[in-house]
Coordinates of C-alpha atoms in Angstrom, one line a residue:
M7 CA 1.3 -8.2 -48.9
K8 CA -2.2 -7.7 -49.8
N9 CA -3.3 -5.4 -46.9
P10 CA -0.5 -3.4 -45.3
R11 CA -2.7 -1.6 -43.2
L12 CA -3.6 -4.9 -41.4
V13 CA -0.2 -5.6 -40.7
V14 CA 0.4 -2.1 -39.3
A15 CA -2.6 -2.7 -37.1
M16 CA -1.4 -5.9 -35.9
I17 CA 2.1 -4.7 -35.0
A18 CA 0.5 -2.0 -33.0
I19 CA -1.5 -4.6 -31.0
V20 CA 1.5 -6.7 -30.4
A21 CA 3.5 -3.8 -29.2
C22 CA 0.6 -2.7 -26.8
V23 CA 0.4 -6.1 -25.2
T24 CA 4.1 -6.2 -24.9
V25 CA 4.2 -2.9 -23.1
F26 CA 1.5 -4.0 -20.8
A27 CA 3.2 -7.4 -20.2
E28 CA 6.3 -5.6 -19.2
N29 CA 4.5 -3.4 -16.6
K30 CA 4.6 -5.9 -13.8
V31 CA 4.8 -6.0 -10.3
E32 CA 8.3 -6.0 -9.1
K33 CA 9.5 -6.4 -5.5
Q34 CA 12.6 -4.7 -4.0
T35 CA 13.9 -5.5 -0.5
L36 CA 15.5 -2.6 1.3
V37 CA 17.1 -2.0 4.9
Y38 CA 15.4 0.9 6.5
S39 CA 16.9 0.8 9.8
I40 CA 19.4 -1.1 12.1
E41 CA 18.5 -1.2 15.9
N42 CA 21.3 -2.7 18.0
S43 CA 21.4 -6.4 16.5
D44 CA 18.0 -6.1 14.7
T45 CA 18.2 -5.3 11.0
L46 CA 14.9 -4.0 9.9
R47 CA 13.9 -4.5 6.2
L48 CA 11.1 -3.5 4.0
D49 CA 9.7 -5.1 0.8
R50 CA 8.4 -2.5 -1.9
Y51 CA 5.8 -3.8 -4.5
C52 CA 5.1 -1.6 -7.3
L53 CA 4.6 -1.8 -11.1
T54 CA 7.6 -1.4 -13.3
E55 CA 6.3 1.7 -14.8
S56 CA 4.0 2.9 -12.0
H57 CA 3.0 6.7 -11.8
S58 CA 0.9 6.5 -8.7
E59 CA 1.6 8.7 -5.6
N60 CA -0.4 6.6 -3.2
T61 CA 1.4 4.3 -0.8
L62 CA 0.3 1.7 1.6
I63 CA 2.7 0.7 4.6
F64 CA 1.7 -2.7 6.1
A65 CA 2.4 -4.1 9.4
F66 CA 2.3 -8.1 9.8
G67 CA 0.6 -10.0 12.6
G68 CA 2.1 -12.3 15.1
S69 CA 1.2 -11.3 18.6
F70 CA 4.3 -9.2 19.0
K71 CA 6.1 -12.5 19.4
G72 CA 7.0 -13.2 15.7
G73 CA 5.8 -12.8 12.2
E74 CA 6.9 -12.1 8.8
R75 CA 6.4 -9.2 6.4
D76 CA 6.2 -11.6 3.5
N77 CA 3.7 -14.0 5.0
K78 CA 2.2 -16.0 2.0
E79 CA -1.2 -15.1 3.1
Y80 CA -0.4 -11.4 2.6
I81 CA 1.1 -11.7 -0.9
P82 CA -1.9 -11.8 -3.0
F83 CA -3.2 -8.8 -1.3
F84 CA -0.1 -6.9 -2.0
Y85 CA 0.0 -7.8 -5.6
Y86 CA -3.7 -6.9 -6.0
L87 CA -3.0 -3.4 -4.6
A88 CA 0.0 -2.9 -6.6
E89 CA -1.5 -4.2 -9.9
N90 CA -4.0 -1.3 -9.1
G91 CA -1.5 1.4 -8.8
I92 CA -0.8 1.3 -5.1
N93 CA 2.8 1.1 -4.2
V94 CA 2.9 -1.3 -1.0
V95 CA 5.6 -1.3 1.6
S96 CA 5.5 -4.2 3.9
I97 CA 7.8 -3.6 6.8
D98 CA 9.7 -5.5 9.4
Y99 CA 9.3 -4.3 13.1
R100 CA 10.9 -5.8 16.5
T101 CA 8.7 -8.1 18.3
T102 CA 9.8 -7.7 22.0
L103 CA 6.9 -9.6 23.6
G104 CA 8.6 -12.8 22.4
K105 CA 11.6 -11.9 24.7
V106 CA 9.5 -11.5 28.0
P107 CA 9.7 -14.3 30.3
A108 CA 6.7 -16.6 30.4
S109 CA 6.5 -16.1 34.3
Q110 CA 5.8 -12.4 33.7
L111 CA 3.1 -13.1 30.7
A112 CA 1.3 -15.3 33.0
T113 CA 0.0 -12.4 35.2
I114 CA -2.3 -9.7 34.0
P115 CA 0.0 -6.8 35.2
G116 CA 3.0 -8.4 33.6
F117 CA 1.3 -9.3 30.5
V118 CA 0.1 -5.5 30.1
A119 CA 3.4 -4.2 30.8
G120 CA 5.0 -6.3 28.3
L121 CA 2.5 -5.7 25.8
Q122 CA 2.7 -1.9 26.2
E123 CA 6.5 -1.9 25.7
A124 CA 6.1 -4.1 22.6
I125 CA 3.6 -1.8 21.1
T126 CA 5.7 1.1 21.9
T127 CA 8.8 -0.5 20.2
A128 CA 6.7 -1.5 17.0
V129 CA 5.2 2.1 16.7
T130 CA 8.6 3.4 17.1
D131 CA 9.8 1.1 14.0
L132 CA 6.7 2.0 12.0
Y133 CA 7.5 5.9 12.3
K134 CA 11.0 5.1 11.3
A135 CA 9.8 3.1 8.2
T136 CA 7.5 5.9 7.3
G137 CA 10.3 8.4 7.6
Y138 CA 12.2 6.2 5.1
V139 CA 9.6 6.2 2.6
M140 CA 9.2 10.0 2.8
A141 CA 13.1 10.4 2.4
N142 CA 12.8 8.2 -0.7
S143 CA 9.5 9.8 -1.9
E144 CA 11.0 11.9 -4.7
Q145 CA 12.9 8.7 -6.1
W146 CA 9.8 6.6 -5.8
G147 CA 7.5 9.0 -7.1
V148 CA 5.2 8.9 -4.1
N149 CA 3.6 11.6 -2.3
P150 CA 4.3 11.8 1.5
G151 CA 0.9 13.2 2.1
K152 CA -0.7 9.9 0.4
I153 CA 0.5 7.3 2.8
V154 CA -2.0 4.9 4.2
L155 CA -1.3 2.6 7.2
C156 CA -2.5 -1.2 7.2
G157 CA -1.8 -3.9 9.6
S158 CA -3.0 -7.4 10.7
S159 CA -3.7 -8.3 14.5
A160 CA -0.5 -7.1 16.0
G161 CA 0.2 -5.0 13.2
A162 CA -3.3 -3.6 13.1
I163 CA -2.6 -2.6 16.9
T164 CA 0.6 -1.1 15.8
V165 CA -1.0 1.1 13.1
L166 CA -4.1 2.1 15.2
Q167 CA -1.7 3.0 18.1
A168 CA 0.5 5.1 15.9
E169 CA -2.5 6.9 14.6
N170 CA -4.0 7.6 18.0
V171 CA -0.7 9.1 19.2
L172 CA -0.4 11.4 16.2
S173 CA -4.0 12.4 16.4
N174 CA -3.5 13.7 20.0
G175 CA -0.4 15.6 19.1
G176 CA 2.3 13.2 20.4
L177 CA 5.8 13.0 18.8
T178 CA 5.7 16.2 17.1
G179 CA 8.3 16.5 14.4
V180 CA 7.8 12.9 13.1
F181 CA 5.9 14.4 10.2
P182 CA 6.9 17.7 8.3
D183 CA 4.5 20.6 9.1
G184 CA 2.3 18.4 11.2
L185 CA 1.4 15.9 8.3
N186 CA -0.7 13.0 9.1
Y187 CA -1.3 9.7 7.4
A188 CA -4.0 9.7 4.8
G189 CA -5.9 6.7 6.3
V190 CA -5.5 3.7 8.4
V191 CA -6.9 0.1 7.5
S192 CA -7.1 -2.3 10.6
F193 CA -7.7 -5.9 10.3
A194 CA -8.7 -6.9 14.0
G195 CA -6.7 -4.3 15.9
A196 CA -7.2 -2.3 19.1
V197 CA -5.5 0.4 21.0
C198 CA -3.7 -0.2 24.3
A199 CA -4.1 2.5 26.8
V200 CA -4.7 3.7 30.4
G201 CA -8.2 4.9 30.4
E202 CA -10.3 5.2 27.3
P203 CA -8.2 6.2 24.2
V204 CA -9.1 9.9 23.1
W205 CA -9.7 10.4 19.3
T206 CA -9.7 14.0 17.9
D207 CA -10.7 15.8 14.8
N208 CA -7.2 15.4 13.8
T209 CA -7.8 11.6 13.5
C210 CA -7.2 10.4 9.8
P211 CA -10.0 8.4 8.1
L212 CA -9.9 4.9 9.7
M213 CA -11.3 1.5 8.1
L214 CA -11.8 -0.9 10.7
F215 CA -12.5 -4.9 10.2
H216 CA -13.2 -7.3 13.3
G217 CA -15.1 -10.3 14.1
D218 CA -17.2 -10.1 17.2
A219 CA -16.2 -13.5 18.3
D220 CA -12.5 -12.7 18.5
S221 CA -10.9 -14.3 21.4
V222 CA -7.4 -13.0 20.6
V223 CA -7.8 -9.2 20.2
P224 CA -10.9 -7.7 21.7
Y225 CA -13.7 -6.6 19.6
D226 CA -15.1 -4.2 22.1
K227 CA -12.3 -3.9 25.1
A228 CA -10.8 -5.9 27.6
V229 CA -9.9 -3.9 30.6
V230 CA -8.7 -4.4 34.2
N231 CA -8.2 -1.4 36.6
N232 CA -8.7 0.9 33.5
I233 CA -5.8 -0.4 31.8
G234 CA -6.1 -2.9 28.6
L235 CA -7.1 -3.3 25.0
W236 CA -9.8 -0.9 23.3
G237 CA -10.9 -2.8 20.3
S238 CA -12.7 -1.7 16.9
K239 CA -16.1 -1.4 18.1
H240 CA -15.0 0.8 21.0
I241 CA -13.1 2.8 18.7
S242 CA -16.1 3.0 16.2
D243 CA -18.5 4.2 19.1
A244 CA -15.9 6.9 20.3
L245 CA -15.7 8.3 16.6
N246 CA -19.4 8.1 16.2
E247 CA -19.8 10.2 19.4
K248 CA -17.7 13.0 17.6
D249 CA -19.2 12.4 14.2
I250 CA -15.8 11.6 12.8
P251 CA -16.1 9.8 9.5
H252 CA -14.8 6.3 9.4
V253 CA -15.8 2.6 8.1
F254 CA -16.4 -0.1 10.6
H255 CA -16.9 -3.5 9.2
T256 CA -18.1 -6.3 11.6
V257 CA -18.1 -9.8 10.7
M258 CA -20.5 -11.5 13.1
G259 CA -19.6 -15.0 14.3
F260 CA -16.1 -14.7 13.0
S261 CA -13.1 -15.1 15.3
H262 CA -9.5 -13.9 14.9
N263 CA -9.6 -15.0 11.2
V264 CA -10.6 -11.5 10.3
C265 CA -7.0 -10.6 10.7
V266 CA -6.5 -12.0 7.1
K267 CA -10.1 -12.4 5.6
P268 CA -10.7 -9.0 4.4
M269 CA -7.6 -9.1 2.2
N270 CA -9.3 -11.8 0.1
D271 CA -13.0 -10.8 0.5
N272 CA -12.9 -7.1 0.8
R273 CA -10.3 -6.1 -1.7
E274 CA -12.1 -3.8 -3.9
E275 CA -13.6 -2.2 -0.7
I276 CA -10.2 -1.4 0.4
L277 CA -9.0 -0.2 -2.8
R278 CA -11.8 2.2 -3.0
F279 CA -11.0 3.5 0.6
I280 CA -7.2 4.0 -0.2
N281 CA -8.3 5.9 -3.3
E282 CA -10.7 8.1 -1.7
V283 CA -8.6 9.2 1.2
T284 CA -5.6 9.8 -0.8
S285 CA -7.5 11.8 -3.3
T286 CA -9.9 13.8 -1.2
G287 CA -8.0 13.7 2.1
T288 CA -11.0 12.6 3.9
L289 CA -14.2 10.7 4.1
K290 CA -17.7 12.0 3.6
N291 CA -19.6 9.6 5.8
I292 CA -19.6 7.1 8.8
T293 CA -20.2 3.8 7.3
V294 CA -21.2 0.8 9.5
I295 CA -21.3 -2.6 7.8
S296 CA -22.3 -6.1 9.4
D297 CA -21.9 -9.5 7.9
R298 CA -22.9 -12.6 9.5
A299 CA -20.9 -16.0 9.2
P300 CA -23.2 -18.6 7.5
G301 CA -24.5 -21.2 9.7
V302 CA -22.9 -19.8 13.0
K303 CA -25.3 -19.3 15.9
N304 CA -24.9 -18.9 19.7
Y305 CA -21.2 -18.0 19.5
K306 CA -19.3 -16.6 22.5
T307 CA -18.6 -12.9 22.6
D308 CA -18.3 -12.0 26.3
F309 CA -14.5 -12.6 26.5
T310 CA -12.5 -11.3 29.6
L311 CA -8.8 -9.8 29.7
E312 CA -7.7 -13.3 31.2
D313 CA -9.4 -15.0 28.2
Y314 CA -7.3 -12.7 25.8
L315 CA -4.1 -13.5 28.1
K316 CA -4.7 -17.3 27.6
A317 CA -5.2 -16.9 23.9
N318 CA -1.9 -14.9 23.5
K319 CA 0.5 -17.3 25.5

């Protein structure tokens, strides 16, 4: 061989490429809880040789009547985050609103009662999934203090509700030493409450995406007799009043498709948020962003609770 150094260099390059190729995203499915006849599973996406401590727990959408943790619309988003060093855990949760009689859901009081029960059940399952991740944190190499929640539509309501409960001191003992989530990312979410939801200085950093023409989950609020859903704009306004850092991203003219749209269009923005809150434990500023859907004019935004009830039948 005329140039042995060249051969050695080529071997080194091939070895590096091989190692990189082997460090792919792998998926592991596990049972995290059994609730009566419901077996709750989670899918874990991570690099085969991942050393990241950051974890994102994802809750799917489906109006609390159905939905899948491995919906094909979510998978590219999961792989993008995993490829960038985030351990992604997409979970099942029980969807009890689908078991409520249609006659009950046809009335506002009946719908609200069924929705409250469904959200409580979903939040309970989310906490159990979080506990499972924490119990396996050493084996998985993740940090319990660097867990970010993320959800779409009903899943976004679930993760926001879970954080609102924790920020107000509810369910003490769920986390060791009062540990909270590192952050929450919500795609078209809201909080269900009697009276305006209270947000405290204990609230972890929130990243909220919502379309102002959403007819399924209210952008601002949909309330009757002080009971109902308080959406992303209302949450952002409440956080602004207390000068609590967060990100609020409005997509003007868009309806409920913002429950998926950011997973494709705002991946880098979301990744930066996750890395910032897990590394620093907070955000520095309040960030309000508005995008406008091209060509959309004179769209409806003044939806009532009755409109949302019809959309969720």
